[in-house]
Short mmCIF file of C-alpha atoms in Angstrom, two decimals:
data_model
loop_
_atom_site.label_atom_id
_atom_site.label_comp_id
_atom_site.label_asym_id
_atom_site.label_seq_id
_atom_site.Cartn_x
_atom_site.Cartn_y
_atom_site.Cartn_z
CA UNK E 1 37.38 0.22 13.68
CA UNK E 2 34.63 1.97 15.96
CA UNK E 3 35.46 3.02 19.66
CA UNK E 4 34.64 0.35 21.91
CA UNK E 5 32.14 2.86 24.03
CA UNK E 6 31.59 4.77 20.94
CA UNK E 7 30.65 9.01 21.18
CA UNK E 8 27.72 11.27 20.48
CA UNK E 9 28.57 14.60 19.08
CA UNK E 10 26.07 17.37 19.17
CA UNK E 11 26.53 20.28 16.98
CA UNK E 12 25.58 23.57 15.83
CA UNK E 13 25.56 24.16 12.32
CA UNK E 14 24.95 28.18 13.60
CA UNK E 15 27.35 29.03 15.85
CA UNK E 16 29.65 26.21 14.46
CA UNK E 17 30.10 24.57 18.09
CA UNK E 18 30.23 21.38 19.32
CA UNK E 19 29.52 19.25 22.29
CA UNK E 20 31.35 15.95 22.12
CA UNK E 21 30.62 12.73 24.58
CA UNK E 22 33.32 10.04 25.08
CA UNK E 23 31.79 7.13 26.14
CA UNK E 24 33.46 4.19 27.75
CA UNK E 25 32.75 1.34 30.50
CA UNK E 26 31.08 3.18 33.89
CA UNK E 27 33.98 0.95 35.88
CA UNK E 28 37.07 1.53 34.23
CA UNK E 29 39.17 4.19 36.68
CA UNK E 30 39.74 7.47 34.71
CA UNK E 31 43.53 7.15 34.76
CA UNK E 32 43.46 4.35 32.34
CA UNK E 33 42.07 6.27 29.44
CA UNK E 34 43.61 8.13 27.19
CA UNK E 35 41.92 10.38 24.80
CA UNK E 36 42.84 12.34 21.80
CA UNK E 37 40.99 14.57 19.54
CA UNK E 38 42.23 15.27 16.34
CA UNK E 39 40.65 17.62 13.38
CA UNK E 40 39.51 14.50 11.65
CA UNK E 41 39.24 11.20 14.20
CA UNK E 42 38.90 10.42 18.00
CA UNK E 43 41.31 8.32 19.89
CA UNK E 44 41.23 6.24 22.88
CA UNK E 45 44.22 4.23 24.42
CA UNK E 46 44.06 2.22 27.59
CA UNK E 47 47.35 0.70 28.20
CA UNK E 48 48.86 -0.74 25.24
CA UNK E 49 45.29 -1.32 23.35
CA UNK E 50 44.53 1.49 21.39
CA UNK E 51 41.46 2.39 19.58
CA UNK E 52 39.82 5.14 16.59
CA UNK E 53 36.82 6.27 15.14
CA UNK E 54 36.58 8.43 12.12
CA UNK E 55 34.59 11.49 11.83
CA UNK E 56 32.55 12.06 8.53
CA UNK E 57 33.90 14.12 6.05
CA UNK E 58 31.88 16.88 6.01
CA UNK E 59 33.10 17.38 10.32
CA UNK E 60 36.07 18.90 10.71
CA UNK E 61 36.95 19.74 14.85
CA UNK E 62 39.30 22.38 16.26
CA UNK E 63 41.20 20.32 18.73
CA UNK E 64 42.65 23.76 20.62
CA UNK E 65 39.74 25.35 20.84
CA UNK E 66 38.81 22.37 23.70
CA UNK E 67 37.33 23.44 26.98
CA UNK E 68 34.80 22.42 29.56
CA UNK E 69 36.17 18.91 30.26
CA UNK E 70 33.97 17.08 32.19
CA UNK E 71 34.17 13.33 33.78
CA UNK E 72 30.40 12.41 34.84
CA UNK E 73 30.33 8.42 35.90
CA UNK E 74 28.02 6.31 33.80
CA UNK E 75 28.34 8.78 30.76
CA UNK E 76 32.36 9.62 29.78
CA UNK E 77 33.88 12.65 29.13
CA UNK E 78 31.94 15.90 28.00
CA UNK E 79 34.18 18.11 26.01
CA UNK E 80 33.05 21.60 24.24
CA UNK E 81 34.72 22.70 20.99
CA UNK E 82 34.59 24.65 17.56
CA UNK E 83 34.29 23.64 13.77
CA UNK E 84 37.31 24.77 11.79
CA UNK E 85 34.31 25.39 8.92
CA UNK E 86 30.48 25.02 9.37
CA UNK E 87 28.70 21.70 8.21
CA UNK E 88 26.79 22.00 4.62
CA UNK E 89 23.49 23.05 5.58
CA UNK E 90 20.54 21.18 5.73
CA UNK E 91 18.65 19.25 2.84
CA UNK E 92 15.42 21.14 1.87
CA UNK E 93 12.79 20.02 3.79
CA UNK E 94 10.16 17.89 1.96
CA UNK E 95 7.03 19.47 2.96
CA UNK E 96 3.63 18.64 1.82
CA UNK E 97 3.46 21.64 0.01
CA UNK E 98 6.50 20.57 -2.38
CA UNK E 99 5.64 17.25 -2.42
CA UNK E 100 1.81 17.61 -3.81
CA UNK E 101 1.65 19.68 -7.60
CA UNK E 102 -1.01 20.62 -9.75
CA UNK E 103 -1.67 18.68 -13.13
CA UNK E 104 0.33 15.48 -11.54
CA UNK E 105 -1.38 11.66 -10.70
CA UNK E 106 -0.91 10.83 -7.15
CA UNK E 107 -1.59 7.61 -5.00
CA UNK E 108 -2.58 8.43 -1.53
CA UNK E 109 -1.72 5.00 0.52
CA UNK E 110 -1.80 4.39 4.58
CA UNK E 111 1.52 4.91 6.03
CA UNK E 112 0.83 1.87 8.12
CA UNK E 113 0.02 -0.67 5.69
CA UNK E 114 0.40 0.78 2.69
CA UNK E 115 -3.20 0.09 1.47
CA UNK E 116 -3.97 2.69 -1.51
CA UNK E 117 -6.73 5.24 -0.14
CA UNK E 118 -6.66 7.34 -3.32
CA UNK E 119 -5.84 5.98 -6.81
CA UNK E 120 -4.46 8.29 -9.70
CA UNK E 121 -6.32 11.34 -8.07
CA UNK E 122 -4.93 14.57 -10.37
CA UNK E 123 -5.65 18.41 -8.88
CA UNK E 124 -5.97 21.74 -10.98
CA UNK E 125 -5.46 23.24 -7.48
CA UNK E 126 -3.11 22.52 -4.59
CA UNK E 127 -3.86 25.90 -2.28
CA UNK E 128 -2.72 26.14 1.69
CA UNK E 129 -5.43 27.13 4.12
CA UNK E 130 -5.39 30.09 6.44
CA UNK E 131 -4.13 28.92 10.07
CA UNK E 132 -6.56 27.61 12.18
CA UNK E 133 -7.47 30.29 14.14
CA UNK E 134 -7.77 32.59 11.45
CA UNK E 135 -11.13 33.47 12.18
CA UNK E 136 -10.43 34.54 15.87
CA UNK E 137 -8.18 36.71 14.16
CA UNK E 138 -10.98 38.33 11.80
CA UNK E 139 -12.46 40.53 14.73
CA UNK E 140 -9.35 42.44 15.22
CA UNK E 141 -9.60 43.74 11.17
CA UNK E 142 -13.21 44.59 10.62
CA UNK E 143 -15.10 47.06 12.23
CA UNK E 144 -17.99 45.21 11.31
CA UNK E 145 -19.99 41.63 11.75
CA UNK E 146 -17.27 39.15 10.55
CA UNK E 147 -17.87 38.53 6.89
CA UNK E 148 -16.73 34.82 6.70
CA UNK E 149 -18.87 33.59 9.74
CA UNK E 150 -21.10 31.91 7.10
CA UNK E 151 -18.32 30.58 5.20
CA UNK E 152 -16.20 27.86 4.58
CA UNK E 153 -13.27 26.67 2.68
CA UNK E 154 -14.20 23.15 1.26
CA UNK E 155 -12.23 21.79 -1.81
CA UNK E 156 -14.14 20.78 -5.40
CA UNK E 157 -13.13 17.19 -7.19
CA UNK E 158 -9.86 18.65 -8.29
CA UNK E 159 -9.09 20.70 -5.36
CA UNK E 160 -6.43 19.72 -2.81
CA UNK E 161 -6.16 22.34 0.74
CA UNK E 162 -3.48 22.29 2.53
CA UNK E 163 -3.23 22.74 6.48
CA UNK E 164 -0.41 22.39 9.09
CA UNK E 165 -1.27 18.93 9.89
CA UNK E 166 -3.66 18.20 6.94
CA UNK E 167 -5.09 18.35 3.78
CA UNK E 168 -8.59 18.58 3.02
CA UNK E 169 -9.89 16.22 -0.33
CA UNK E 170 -13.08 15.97 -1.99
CA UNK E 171 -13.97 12.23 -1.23
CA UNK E 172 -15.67 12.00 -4.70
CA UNK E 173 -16.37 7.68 -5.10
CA UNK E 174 -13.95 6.72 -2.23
CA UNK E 175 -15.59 5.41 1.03
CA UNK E 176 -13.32 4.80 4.11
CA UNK E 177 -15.54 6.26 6.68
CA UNK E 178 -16.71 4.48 9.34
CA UNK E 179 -20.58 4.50 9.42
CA UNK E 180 -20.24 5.11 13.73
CA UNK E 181 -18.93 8.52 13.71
CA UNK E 182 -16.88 10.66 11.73
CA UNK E 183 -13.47 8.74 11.81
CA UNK E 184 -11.74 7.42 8.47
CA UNK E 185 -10.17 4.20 8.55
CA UNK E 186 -8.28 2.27 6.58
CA UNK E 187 -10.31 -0.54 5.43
CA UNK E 188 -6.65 -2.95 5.82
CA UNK E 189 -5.07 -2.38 9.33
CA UNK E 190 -8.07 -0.35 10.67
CA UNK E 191 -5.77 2.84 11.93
CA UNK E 192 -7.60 6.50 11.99
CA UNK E 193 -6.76 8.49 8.40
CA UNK E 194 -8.79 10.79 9.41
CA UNK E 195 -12.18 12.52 9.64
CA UNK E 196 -14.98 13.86 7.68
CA UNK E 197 -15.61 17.20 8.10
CA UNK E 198 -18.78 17.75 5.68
CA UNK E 199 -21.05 15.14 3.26
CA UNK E 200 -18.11 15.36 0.92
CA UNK E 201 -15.09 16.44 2.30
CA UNK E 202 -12.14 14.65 3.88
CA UNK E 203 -9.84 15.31 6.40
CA UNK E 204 -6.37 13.24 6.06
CA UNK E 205 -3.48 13.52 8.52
CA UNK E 206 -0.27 13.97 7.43
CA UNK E 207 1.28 11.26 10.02
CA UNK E 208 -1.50 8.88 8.89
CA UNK E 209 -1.18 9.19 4.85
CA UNK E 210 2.03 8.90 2.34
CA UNK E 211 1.65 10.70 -1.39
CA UNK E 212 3.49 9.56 -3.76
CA UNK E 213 3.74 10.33 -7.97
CA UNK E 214 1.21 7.38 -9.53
CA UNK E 215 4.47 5.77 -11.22
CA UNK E 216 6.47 5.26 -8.35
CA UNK E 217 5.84 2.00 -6.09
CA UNK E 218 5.29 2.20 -2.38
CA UNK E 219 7.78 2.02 -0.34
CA UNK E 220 7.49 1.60 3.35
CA UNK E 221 9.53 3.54 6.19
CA UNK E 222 9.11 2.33 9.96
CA UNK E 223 6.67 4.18 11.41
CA UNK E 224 8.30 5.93 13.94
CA UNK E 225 10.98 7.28 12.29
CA UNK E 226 8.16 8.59 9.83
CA UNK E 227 5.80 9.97 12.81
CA UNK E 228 9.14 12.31 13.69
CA UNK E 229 9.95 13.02 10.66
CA UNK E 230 7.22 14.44 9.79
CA UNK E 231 6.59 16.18 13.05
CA UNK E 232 9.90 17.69 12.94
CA UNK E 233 9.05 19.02 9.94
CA UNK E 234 5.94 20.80 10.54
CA UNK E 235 7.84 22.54 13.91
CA UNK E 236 10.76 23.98 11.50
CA UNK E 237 7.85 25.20 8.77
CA UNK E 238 5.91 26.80 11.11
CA UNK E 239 8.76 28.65 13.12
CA UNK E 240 10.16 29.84 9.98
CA UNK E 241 6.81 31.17 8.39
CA UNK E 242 5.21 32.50 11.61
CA UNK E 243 8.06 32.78 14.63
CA UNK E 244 5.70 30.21 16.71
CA UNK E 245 8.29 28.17 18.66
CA UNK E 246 6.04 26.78 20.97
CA UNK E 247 3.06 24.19 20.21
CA UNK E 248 0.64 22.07 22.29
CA UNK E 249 0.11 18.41 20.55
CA UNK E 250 -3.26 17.54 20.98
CA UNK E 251 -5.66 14.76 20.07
CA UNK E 252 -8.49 14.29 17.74
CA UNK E 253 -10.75 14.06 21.08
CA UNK E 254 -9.70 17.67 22.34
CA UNK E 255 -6.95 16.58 24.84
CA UNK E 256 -3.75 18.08 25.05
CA UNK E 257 -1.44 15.34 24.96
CA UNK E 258 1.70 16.87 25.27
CA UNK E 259 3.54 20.71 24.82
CA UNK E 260 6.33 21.44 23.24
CA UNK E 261 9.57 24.16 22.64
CA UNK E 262 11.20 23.90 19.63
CA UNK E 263 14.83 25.29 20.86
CA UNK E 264 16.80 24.75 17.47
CA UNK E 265 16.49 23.67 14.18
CA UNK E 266 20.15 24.00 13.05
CA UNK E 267 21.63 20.82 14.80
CA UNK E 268 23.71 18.06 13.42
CA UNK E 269 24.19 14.88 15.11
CA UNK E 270 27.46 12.03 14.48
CA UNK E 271 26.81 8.80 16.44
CA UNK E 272 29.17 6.15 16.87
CA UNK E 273 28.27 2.77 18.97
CA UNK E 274 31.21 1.59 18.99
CA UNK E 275 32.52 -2.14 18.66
CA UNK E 276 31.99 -2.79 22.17
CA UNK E 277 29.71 -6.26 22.50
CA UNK E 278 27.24 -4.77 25.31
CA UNK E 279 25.19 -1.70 24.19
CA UNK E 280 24.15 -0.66 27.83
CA UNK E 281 25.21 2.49 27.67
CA UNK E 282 22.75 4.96 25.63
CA UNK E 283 22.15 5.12 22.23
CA UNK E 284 20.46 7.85 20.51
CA UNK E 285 18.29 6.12 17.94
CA UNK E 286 18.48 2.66 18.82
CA UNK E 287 18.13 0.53 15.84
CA UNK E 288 15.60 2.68 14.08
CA UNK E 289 18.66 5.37 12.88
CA UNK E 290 21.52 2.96 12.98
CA UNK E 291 23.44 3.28 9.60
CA UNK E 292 23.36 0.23 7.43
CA UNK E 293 26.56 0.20 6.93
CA UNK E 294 29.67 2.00 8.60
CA UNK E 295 30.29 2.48 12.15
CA UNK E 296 29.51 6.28 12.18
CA UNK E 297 25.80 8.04 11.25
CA UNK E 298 25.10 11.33 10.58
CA UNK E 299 21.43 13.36 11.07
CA UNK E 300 20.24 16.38 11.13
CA UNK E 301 17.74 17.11 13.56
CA UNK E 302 15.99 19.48 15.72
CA UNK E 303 15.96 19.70 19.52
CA UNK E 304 12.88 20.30 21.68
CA UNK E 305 12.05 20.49 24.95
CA UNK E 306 8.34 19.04 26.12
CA UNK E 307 6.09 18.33 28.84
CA UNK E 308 3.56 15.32 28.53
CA UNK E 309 0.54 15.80 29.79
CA UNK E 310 -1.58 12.79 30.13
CA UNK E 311 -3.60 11.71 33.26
CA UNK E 312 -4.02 15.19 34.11
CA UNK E 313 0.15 15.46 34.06
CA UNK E 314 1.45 19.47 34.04
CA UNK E 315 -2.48 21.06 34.10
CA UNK E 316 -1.73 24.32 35.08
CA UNK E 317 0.75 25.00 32.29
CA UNK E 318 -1.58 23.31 29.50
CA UNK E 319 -3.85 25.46 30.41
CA UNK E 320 -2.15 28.46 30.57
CA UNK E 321 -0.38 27.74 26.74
CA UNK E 322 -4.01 27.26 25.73
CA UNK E 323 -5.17 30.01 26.31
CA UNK E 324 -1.85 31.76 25.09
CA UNK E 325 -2.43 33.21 21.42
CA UNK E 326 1.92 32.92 21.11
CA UNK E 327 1.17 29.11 21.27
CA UNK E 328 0.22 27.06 18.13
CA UNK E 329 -1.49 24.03 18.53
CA UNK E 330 -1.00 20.93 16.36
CA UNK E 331 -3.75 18.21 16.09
CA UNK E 332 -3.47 14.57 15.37
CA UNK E 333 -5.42 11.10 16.03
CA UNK E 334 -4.66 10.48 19.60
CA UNK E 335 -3.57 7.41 19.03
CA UNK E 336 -1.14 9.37 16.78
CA UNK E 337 -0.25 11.28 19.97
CA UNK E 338 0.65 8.51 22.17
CA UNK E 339 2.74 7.14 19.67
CA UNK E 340 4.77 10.53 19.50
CA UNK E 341 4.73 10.90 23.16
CA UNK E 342 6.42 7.53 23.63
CA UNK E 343 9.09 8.67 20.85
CA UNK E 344 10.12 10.96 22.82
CA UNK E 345 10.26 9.75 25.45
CA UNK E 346 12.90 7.01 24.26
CA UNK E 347 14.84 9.77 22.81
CA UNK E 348 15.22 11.79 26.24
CA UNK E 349 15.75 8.50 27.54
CA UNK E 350 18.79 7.21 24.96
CA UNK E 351 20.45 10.84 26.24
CA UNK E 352 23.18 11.09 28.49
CA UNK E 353 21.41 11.63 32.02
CA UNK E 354 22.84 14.89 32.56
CA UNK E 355 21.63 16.35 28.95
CA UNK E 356 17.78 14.73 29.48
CA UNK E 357 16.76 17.81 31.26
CA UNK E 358 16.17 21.63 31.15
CA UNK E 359 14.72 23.09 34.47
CA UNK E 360 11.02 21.30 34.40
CA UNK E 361 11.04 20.37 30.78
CA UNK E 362 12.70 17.23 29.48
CA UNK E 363 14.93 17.65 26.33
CA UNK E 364 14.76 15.55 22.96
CA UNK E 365 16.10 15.15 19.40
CA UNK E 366 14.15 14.39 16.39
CA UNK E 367 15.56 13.70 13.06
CA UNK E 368 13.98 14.81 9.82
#
């Protein structure tokens, strides 16, 4: 049986620590709870009614190692401890770049609706593009005129380019472009794709399309555990390959909707809810990353802090990481942008109160 309040344990796969969270009723007086940790389980008794919740296999706690206890009302007990081994490491991460091969049928579909864009499209070439502001970086290498100022990268029928937040198709017979501007739309649900960027070449969003191998049927995942998936997987590609840990998110339109610090990308989260009947006490996923079945889930995720920065919101430091060359910046449809700015801020929001904040910045976990 789960806890009645349930726990939240936060841990690092890296230094092999832990923070755990008790939870239990904000109004029941602290001498009528009872808690034990063991290596494999949590325990709480309150008078004669006593009550367990299994860790997962692959967690296994030092209960001497325990330090740091701390009784804040409204959240439980906060408790600090070590791994007796470190958690198997992450799953690869499925990155566009693994997920798209040369001499292979694809269907390119709308992750809203699942409308096909792209039917049975096969590439002799899948090839990433230089970073966006490659060409800024083009002055600093030649003594001379830049070279490239005339030219650009556009992909041929059987070309596929690959960018941080997009890849760049040949739009050959298909015709999702709206005849106002330069958006794509999906012709179903009408949601941005993307945008043309020349008579022939498409610009697709990798938060706004799903690829999958032509024999394999569509299958639909809720759209915001998609939009952070995904997201959470560009910020661990990117800090890998180039050592860029912080990003602005900003909008097809040129706004900067929101800046971010990726702080770690080693962290693995166990959840309980508990059996209790009334869920007011936070939740980290709500019923998005609930497990189907069991009382316990387990993610891996990574933890950010960000700043949002609509209606003029936290100017001076947008425009300061703008014009900061250490900064990367990530574009998507705004609407895209507004949708990940609200994920977060349910995330930050499902946190304990004490853990939803780092000096200005608020603090936030996304799955992947």
């Amino acid at each position: 049986p789960g806890m009645a309040g349930g726990f939240l344990l936060e841990i690092r796969r890296g230094t092999q620590s832990a923070l755990l969270v008790i939870r239990y009723e904000a109004g029941l007086p602290s001498s009528a709870v009872d808690v034990s940790v063991a290596a494999d389980c949590l325990e709480v008794r309150r008078g004669e009614s006593r009550e367990a919740a299994a860790l997962p296999a692959e967690v296994r706690l030092v209960p001497a190692s325990c330090r740091g206890l701390l009784r804040l009302p409204g959240e439980g007990l906060h408790l600090r401890m070590r791994l007796r081994r470190p958690p198997p490491s992450a799953d690869l991460i499925f990155t566009l770049r693994e997920s798209l091969k040369p001499q292979k049928n694809y269907v390119f579909s709308c992750q809203s609706c699942g409308d096909v864009i792209v039917k049975d499209r096969k590439f002799l070439r899948v090839l990433p593009l230089p970073s966006e502001n490659w060409s800024a970086l083009v002055e600093e290498w030649c003594c001379h005129p830049d070279p490239f100022a005339r030219s650009t990268l556009y992909p041929q029928h059987d070309d596929c380019f690959l960018g941080d937040t997009f890849f760049l198709l040949n739009s050959g017979n298909e015709s999702h472009k709206s005849k106002e501007n330069t958006r794509v739309i999906c012709k179903r649900c009408k949601t941005m794709l993307g945008e043309t960027v020349s008579s022939d070449t498409i610009k697709y969003y990798v938060t706004e399309v799903t690829i999958r191998p032509s024999e394999r049927s569509f299958s639909p995942t809720p759209r915001s555990q998609f939009v952070q998936s995904m997201v959470a997987q560009i910020l661990v590609e990117l800090s890998s390959a180039k050592s860029t840990f912080r990003f602005t998110v900003t909008g097809d339109n040129g706004k900067i909707y929101i800046l971010m610090w990726l702080l770690n990308s080693d962290t693995l989260l166990v959840e309980s809810l508990g059996s209790s009947s009334s869920h007011s006490v936070f939740t980290l996923f709500g019923d998005i990353f609930m497990p189907s079945s069991g009382p316990v889930g387990t993610w891996s995720a990574v933890k950010v802090l960000y700043q949002p920065c609509i209606k003029s919101r936290n100017k001076d430091i947008a425009d300061a990481w703008e014009n900061d060359i250490g900064v990367h910046p990530l574009k998507f449809p705004s609407e895209t942008c507004m949708e990940l700015l609200l994920i977060l801020g349910l995330s930050t929001a499902s946190l304990p109160p004490s853990l939803r904040y780092l000096n200005s910045f608020q603090v936030r976990n996304s799955c992947y």
